[in-house]
Short mmCIF file of C-alpha atoms in Angstrom, two decimals:
data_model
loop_
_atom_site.label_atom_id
_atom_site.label_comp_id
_atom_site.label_asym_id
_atom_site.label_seq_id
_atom_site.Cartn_x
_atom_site.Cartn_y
_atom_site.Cartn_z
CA UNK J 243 13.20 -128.92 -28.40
CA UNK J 244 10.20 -127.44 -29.81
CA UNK J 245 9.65 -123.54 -28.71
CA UNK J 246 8.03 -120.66 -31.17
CA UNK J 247 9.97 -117.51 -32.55
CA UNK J 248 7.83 -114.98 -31.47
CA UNK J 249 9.69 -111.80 -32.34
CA UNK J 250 12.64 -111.11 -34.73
CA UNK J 251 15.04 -107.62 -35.02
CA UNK J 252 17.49 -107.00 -37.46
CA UNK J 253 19.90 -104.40 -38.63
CA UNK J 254 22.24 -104.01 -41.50
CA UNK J 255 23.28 -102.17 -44.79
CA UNK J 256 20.11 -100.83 -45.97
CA UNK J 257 17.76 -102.42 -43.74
CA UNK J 258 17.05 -101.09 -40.30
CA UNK J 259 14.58 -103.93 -39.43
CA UNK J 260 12.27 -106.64 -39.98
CA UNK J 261 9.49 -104.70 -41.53
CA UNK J 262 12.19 -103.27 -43.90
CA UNK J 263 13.27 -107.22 -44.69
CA UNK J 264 9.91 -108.46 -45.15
CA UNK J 265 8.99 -104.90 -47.45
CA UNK J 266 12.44 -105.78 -49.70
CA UNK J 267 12.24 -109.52 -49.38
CA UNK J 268 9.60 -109.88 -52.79
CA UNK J 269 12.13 -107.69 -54.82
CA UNK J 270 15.09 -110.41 -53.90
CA UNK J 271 16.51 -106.87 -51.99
CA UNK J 272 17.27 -105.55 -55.22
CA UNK J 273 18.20 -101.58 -55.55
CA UNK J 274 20.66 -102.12 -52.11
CA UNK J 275 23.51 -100.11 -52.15
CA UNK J 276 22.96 -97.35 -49.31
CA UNK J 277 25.86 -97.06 -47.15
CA UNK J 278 25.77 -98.74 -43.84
CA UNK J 279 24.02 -96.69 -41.34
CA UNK J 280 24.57 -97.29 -37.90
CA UNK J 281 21.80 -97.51 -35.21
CA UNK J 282 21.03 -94.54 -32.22
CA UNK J 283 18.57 -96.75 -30.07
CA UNK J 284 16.61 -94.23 -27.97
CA UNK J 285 16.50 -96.81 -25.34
CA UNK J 286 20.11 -95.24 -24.82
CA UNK J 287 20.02 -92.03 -23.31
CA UNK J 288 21.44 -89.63 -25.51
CA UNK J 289 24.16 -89.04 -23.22
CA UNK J 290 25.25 -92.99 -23.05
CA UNK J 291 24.79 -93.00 -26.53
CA UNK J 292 27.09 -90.46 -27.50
CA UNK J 293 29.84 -92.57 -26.04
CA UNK J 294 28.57 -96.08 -26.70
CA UNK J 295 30.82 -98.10 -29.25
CA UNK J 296 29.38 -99.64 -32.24
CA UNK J 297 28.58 -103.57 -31.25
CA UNK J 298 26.87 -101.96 -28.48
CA UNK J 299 24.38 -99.75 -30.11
CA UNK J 300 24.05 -103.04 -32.31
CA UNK J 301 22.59 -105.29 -30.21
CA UNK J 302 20.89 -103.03 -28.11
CA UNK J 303 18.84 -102.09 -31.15
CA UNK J 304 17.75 -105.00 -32.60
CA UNK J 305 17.15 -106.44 -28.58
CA UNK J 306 14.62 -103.82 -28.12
CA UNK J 307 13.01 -104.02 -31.64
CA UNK J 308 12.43 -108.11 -31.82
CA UNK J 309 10.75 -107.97 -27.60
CA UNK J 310 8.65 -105.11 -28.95
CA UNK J 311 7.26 -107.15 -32.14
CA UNK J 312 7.03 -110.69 -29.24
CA UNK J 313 5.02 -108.46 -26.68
CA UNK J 314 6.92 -109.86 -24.03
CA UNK J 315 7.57 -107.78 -20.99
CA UNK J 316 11.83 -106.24 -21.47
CA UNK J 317 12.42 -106.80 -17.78
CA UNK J 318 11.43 -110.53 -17.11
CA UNK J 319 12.84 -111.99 -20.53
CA UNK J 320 16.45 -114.19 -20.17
CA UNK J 321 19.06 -113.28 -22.71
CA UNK J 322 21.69 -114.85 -24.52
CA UNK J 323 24.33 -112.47 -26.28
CA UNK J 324 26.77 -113.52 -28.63
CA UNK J 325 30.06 -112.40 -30.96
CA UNK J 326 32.78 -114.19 -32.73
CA UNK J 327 34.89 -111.65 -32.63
CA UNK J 328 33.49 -109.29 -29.63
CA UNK J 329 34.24 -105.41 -30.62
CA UNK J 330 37.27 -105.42 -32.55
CA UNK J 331 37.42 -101.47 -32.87
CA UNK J 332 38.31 -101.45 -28.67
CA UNK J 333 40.40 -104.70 -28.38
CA UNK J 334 42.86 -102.99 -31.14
CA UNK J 335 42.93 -99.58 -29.73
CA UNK J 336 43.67 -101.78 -25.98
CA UNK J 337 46.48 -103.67 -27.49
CA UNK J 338 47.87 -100.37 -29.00
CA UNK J 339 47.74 -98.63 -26.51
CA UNK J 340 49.28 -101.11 -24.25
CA UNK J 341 52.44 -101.34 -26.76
CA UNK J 342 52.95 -97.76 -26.53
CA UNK J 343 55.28 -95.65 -24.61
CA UNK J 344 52.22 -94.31 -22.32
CA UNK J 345 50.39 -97.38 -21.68
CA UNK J 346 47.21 -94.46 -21.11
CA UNK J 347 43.93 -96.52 -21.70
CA UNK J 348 40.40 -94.44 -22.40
CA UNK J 349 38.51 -95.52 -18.96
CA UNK J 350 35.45 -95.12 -21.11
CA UNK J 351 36.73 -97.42 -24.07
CA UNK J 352 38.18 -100.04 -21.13
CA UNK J 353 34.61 -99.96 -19.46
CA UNK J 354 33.09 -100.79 -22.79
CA UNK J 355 35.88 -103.88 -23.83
CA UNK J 356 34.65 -106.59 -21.77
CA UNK J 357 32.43 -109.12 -23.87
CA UNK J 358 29.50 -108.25 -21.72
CA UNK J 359 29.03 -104.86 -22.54
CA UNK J 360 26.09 -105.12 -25.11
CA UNK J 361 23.87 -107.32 -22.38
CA UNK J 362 24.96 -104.91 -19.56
CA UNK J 363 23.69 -101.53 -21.90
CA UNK J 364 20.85 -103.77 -23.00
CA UNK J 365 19.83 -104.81 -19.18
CA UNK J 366 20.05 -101.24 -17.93
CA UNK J 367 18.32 -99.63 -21.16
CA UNK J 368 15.07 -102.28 -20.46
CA UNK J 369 15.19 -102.33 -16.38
CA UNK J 370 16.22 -106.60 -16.67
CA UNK J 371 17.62 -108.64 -13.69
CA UNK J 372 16.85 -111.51 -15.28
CA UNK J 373 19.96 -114.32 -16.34
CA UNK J 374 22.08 -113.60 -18.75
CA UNK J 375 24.53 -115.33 -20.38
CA UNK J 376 27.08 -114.70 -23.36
CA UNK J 377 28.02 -117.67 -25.63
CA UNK J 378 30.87 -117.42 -28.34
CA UNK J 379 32.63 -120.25 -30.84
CA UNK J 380 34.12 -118.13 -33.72
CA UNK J 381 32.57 -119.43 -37.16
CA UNK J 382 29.64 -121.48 -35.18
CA UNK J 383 28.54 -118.63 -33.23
CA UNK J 384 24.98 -118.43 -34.36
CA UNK J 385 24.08 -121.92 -33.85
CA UNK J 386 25.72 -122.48 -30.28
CA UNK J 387 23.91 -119.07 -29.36
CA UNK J 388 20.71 -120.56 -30.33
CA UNK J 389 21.30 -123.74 -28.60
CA UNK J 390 22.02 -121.95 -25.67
CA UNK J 391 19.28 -120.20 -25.86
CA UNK J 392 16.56 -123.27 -26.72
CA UNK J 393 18.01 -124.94 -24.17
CA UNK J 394 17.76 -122.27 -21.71
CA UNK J 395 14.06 -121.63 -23.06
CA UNK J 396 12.99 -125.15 -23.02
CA UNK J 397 14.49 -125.99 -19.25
CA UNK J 398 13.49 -122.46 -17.69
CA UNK J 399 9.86 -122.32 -19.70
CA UNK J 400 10.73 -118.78 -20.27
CA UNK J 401 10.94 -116.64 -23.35
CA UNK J 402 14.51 -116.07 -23.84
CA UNK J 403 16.08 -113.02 -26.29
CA UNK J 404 18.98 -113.91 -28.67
CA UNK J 405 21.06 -111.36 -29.79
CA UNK J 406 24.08 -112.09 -32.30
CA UNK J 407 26.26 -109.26 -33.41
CA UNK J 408 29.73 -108.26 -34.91
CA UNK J 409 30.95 -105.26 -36.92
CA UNK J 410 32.86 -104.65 -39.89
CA UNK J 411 36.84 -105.02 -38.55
CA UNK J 412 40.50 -104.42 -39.64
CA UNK J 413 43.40 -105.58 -39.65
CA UNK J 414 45.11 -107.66 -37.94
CA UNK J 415 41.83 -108.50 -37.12
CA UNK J 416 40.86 -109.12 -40.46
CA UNK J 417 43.40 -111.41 -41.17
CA UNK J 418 41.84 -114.10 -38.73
CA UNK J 419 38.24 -113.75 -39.29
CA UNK J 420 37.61 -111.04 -42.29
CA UNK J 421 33.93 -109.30 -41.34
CA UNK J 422 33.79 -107.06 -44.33
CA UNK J 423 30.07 -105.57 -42.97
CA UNK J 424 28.58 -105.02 -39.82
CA UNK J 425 25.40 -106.72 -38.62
CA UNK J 426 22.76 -107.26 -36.10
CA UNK J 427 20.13 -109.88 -35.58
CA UNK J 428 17.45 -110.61 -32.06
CA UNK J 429 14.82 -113.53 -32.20
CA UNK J 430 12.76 -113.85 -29.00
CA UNK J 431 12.56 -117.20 -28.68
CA UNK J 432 8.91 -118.86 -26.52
CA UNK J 433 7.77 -122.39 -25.31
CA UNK J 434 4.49 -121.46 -26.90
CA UNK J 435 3.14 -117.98 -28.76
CA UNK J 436 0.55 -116.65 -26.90
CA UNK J 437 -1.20 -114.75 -30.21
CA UNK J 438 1.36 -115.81 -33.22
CA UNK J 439 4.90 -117.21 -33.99
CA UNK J 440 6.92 -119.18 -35.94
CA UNK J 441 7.16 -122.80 -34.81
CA UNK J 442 10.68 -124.64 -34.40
CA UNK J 443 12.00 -127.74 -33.40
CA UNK J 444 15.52 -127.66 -32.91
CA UNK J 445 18.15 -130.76 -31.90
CA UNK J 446 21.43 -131.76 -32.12
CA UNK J 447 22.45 -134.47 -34.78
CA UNK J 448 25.15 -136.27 -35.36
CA UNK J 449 27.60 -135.85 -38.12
CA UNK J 450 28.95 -132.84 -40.12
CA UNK J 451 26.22 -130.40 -42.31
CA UNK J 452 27.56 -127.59 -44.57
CA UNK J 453 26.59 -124.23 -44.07
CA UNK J 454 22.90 -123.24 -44.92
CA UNK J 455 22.92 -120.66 -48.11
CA UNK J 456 19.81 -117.98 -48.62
CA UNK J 457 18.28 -117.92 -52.07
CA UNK J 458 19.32 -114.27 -52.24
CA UNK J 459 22.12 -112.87 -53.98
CA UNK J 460 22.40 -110.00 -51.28
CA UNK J 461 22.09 -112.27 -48.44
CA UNK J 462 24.29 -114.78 -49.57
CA UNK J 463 26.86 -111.74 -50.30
CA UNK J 464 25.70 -110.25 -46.59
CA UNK J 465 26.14 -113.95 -44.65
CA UNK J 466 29.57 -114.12 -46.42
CA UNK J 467 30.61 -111.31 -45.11
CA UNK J 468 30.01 -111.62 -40.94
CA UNK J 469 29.34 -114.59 -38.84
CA UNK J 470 26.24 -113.19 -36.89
CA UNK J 471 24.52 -113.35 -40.47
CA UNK J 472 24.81 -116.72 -41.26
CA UNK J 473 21.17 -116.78 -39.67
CA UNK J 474 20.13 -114.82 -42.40
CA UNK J 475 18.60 -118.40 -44.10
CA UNK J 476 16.43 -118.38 -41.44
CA UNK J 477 15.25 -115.08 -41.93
CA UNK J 478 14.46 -115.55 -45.45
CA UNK J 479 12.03 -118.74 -44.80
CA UNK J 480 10.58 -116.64 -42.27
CA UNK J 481 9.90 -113.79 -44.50
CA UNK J 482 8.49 -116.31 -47.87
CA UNK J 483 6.26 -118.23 -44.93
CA UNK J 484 7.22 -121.60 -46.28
CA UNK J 485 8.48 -124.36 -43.83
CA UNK J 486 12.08 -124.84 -43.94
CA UNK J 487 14.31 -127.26 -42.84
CA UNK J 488 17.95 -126.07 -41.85
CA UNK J 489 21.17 -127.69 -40.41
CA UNK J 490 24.03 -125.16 -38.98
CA UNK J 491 27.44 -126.79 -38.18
CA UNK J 492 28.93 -127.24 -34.38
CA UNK J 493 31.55 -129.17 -34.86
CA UNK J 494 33.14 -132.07 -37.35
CA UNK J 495 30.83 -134.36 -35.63
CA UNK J 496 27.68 -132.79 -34.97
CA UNK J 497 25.30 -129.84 -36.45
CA UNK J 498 22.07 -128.27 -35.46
CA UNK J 499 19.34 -129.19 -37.08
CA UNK J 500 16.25 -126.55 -37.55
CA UNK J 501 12.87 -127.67 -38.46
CA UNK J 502 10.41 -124.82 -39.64
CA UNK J 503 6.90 -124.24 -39.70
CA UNK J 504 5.90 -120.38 -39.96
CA UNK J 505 2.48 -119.33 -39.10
CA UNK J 506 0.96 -117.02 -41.91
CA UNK J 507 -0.55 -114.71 -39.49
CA UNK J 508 3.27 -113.56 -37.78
CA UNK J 509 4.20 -111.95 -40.99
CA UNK J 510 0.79 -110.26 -41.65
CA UNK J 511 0.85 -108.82 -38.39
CA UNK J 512 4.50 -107.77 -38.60
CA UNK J 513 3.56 -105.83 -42.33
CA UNK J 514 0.20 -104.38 -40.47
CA UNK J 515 2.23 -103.05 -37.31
#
């Protein structure tokens, strides 16, 4: 499938974007060691916001920032949202709750559980009927998001948003699948760029592929530490505008594989906006 990345968002521990990556990328993100500061998207009114958890303020962020740097019109782009391990924060205070004596659940915190709650805040926030879908698979997360979303691209023709998220968790949670810092990441993903983009052919290959690693120190640290970061490879080639070829795995018998060609002009424009 060959489409264009034509917009990219991004939020973490000391960066609170994609100018921010592309500004820190030549220093190998050196000088690092802020605190994490969570996002307050204005697309949220400030009421909503007040009250919305975490993952939710997340993607929502990073949605609105990657179909702002694409140009593409928020209420006629398809989305695919995805999690390994949804909002963690909620699903322990539910199962607490629900093994106590009063069995009283927040209707607020039970409105905001289901897995759907970052696309429904996100739809609202940018006035979108358009499909949306959620796809999940623990460790392979990112790359059966993006296939989902290529493949929902390629056989719609439409640009499509892709939104991976998960926050930092605790235990028990932690004890299954440890996310030791919370992250964000949105590519708008488009048949063909209209002005600039990234250029990607993406298929599904046969056999096993180990996990792509960043050049970075910092990212390789960051991707180690949450699932919805193991894009961050991708990121990087985007940011040194060299092509890149990159293999995620989906299974023991198959992997996407990610062929790269950036366009020089994307990353100018993203420096100059």
């Amino acid at each position: 499938m060959k489409l264009c990345i034509t917009g990219v968002g991004l939020w973490a521990r000391g960066l609170s974007g994609w100018n921010e990556f592309l500004a820190r990328s030549p220093n190998d993100f050196a000088g690092i060691d802020a605190a994490f500061s969570p996002p307050s998207p204005e697309a949220i009114p400030a009421r909503e916001r007040r009250r919305a958890p975490l993952s939710v303020r997340l993607a929502v962020e990073v949605a609105h920032q990657s179909c702002r740097m694409a140009g593409v019109d928020k209420a006629l782009v398809a989305s695919v949202f995805t999690s390994a391990m949804g909002d963690t924060d909620i699903t322990d205070y539910l199962c607490r709750e629900l093994a106590g004596p009063t069995k009283m659940l927040s209707p607020t915190k039970f409105h905001n559980s289901v897995h759907n709650a970052p696309s429904g805040y996100w739809s609202i926030s940018a006035g979108n009927r358009s499909p949306s879908s959620y796809a999940g698979d623990f460790h392979a997360t990112v790359p059966v998001a993006l296939l989902e979303a290529a493949t929902l691209c390629t056989t719609e023709d439409r640009p499509v948003l892709l939104v991976a998220y998960d926050i930092a968790n605790a235990p028990p949670f932690a004890d299954i699948c440890p996310i030791r810092e919370s992250f964000a990441v949105a590519f708008v993903l488009a048949r063909s760029a209209p002005r600039t983009g990234w250029r990607i052919d993406v298929a599904v290959v046969d056999g096993p592929a180990d996990w792509p690693q960043a050049h970075s120190p910092y990212l390789r640290a960051l991707a180690a530490s949450n699932p919805a970061a193991y894009c961050l490879p991708l990121l990087e080639a985007l940011a040194a505008e060299r092509p890149a070829e990159l293999h995620w795995p989906l299974s023991r018998w198959c992997h996407l594989a990610m062929s790269l060609k950036p366009s020089d002009s994307v990353t100018r424009d993203a420096r100059q906006a």
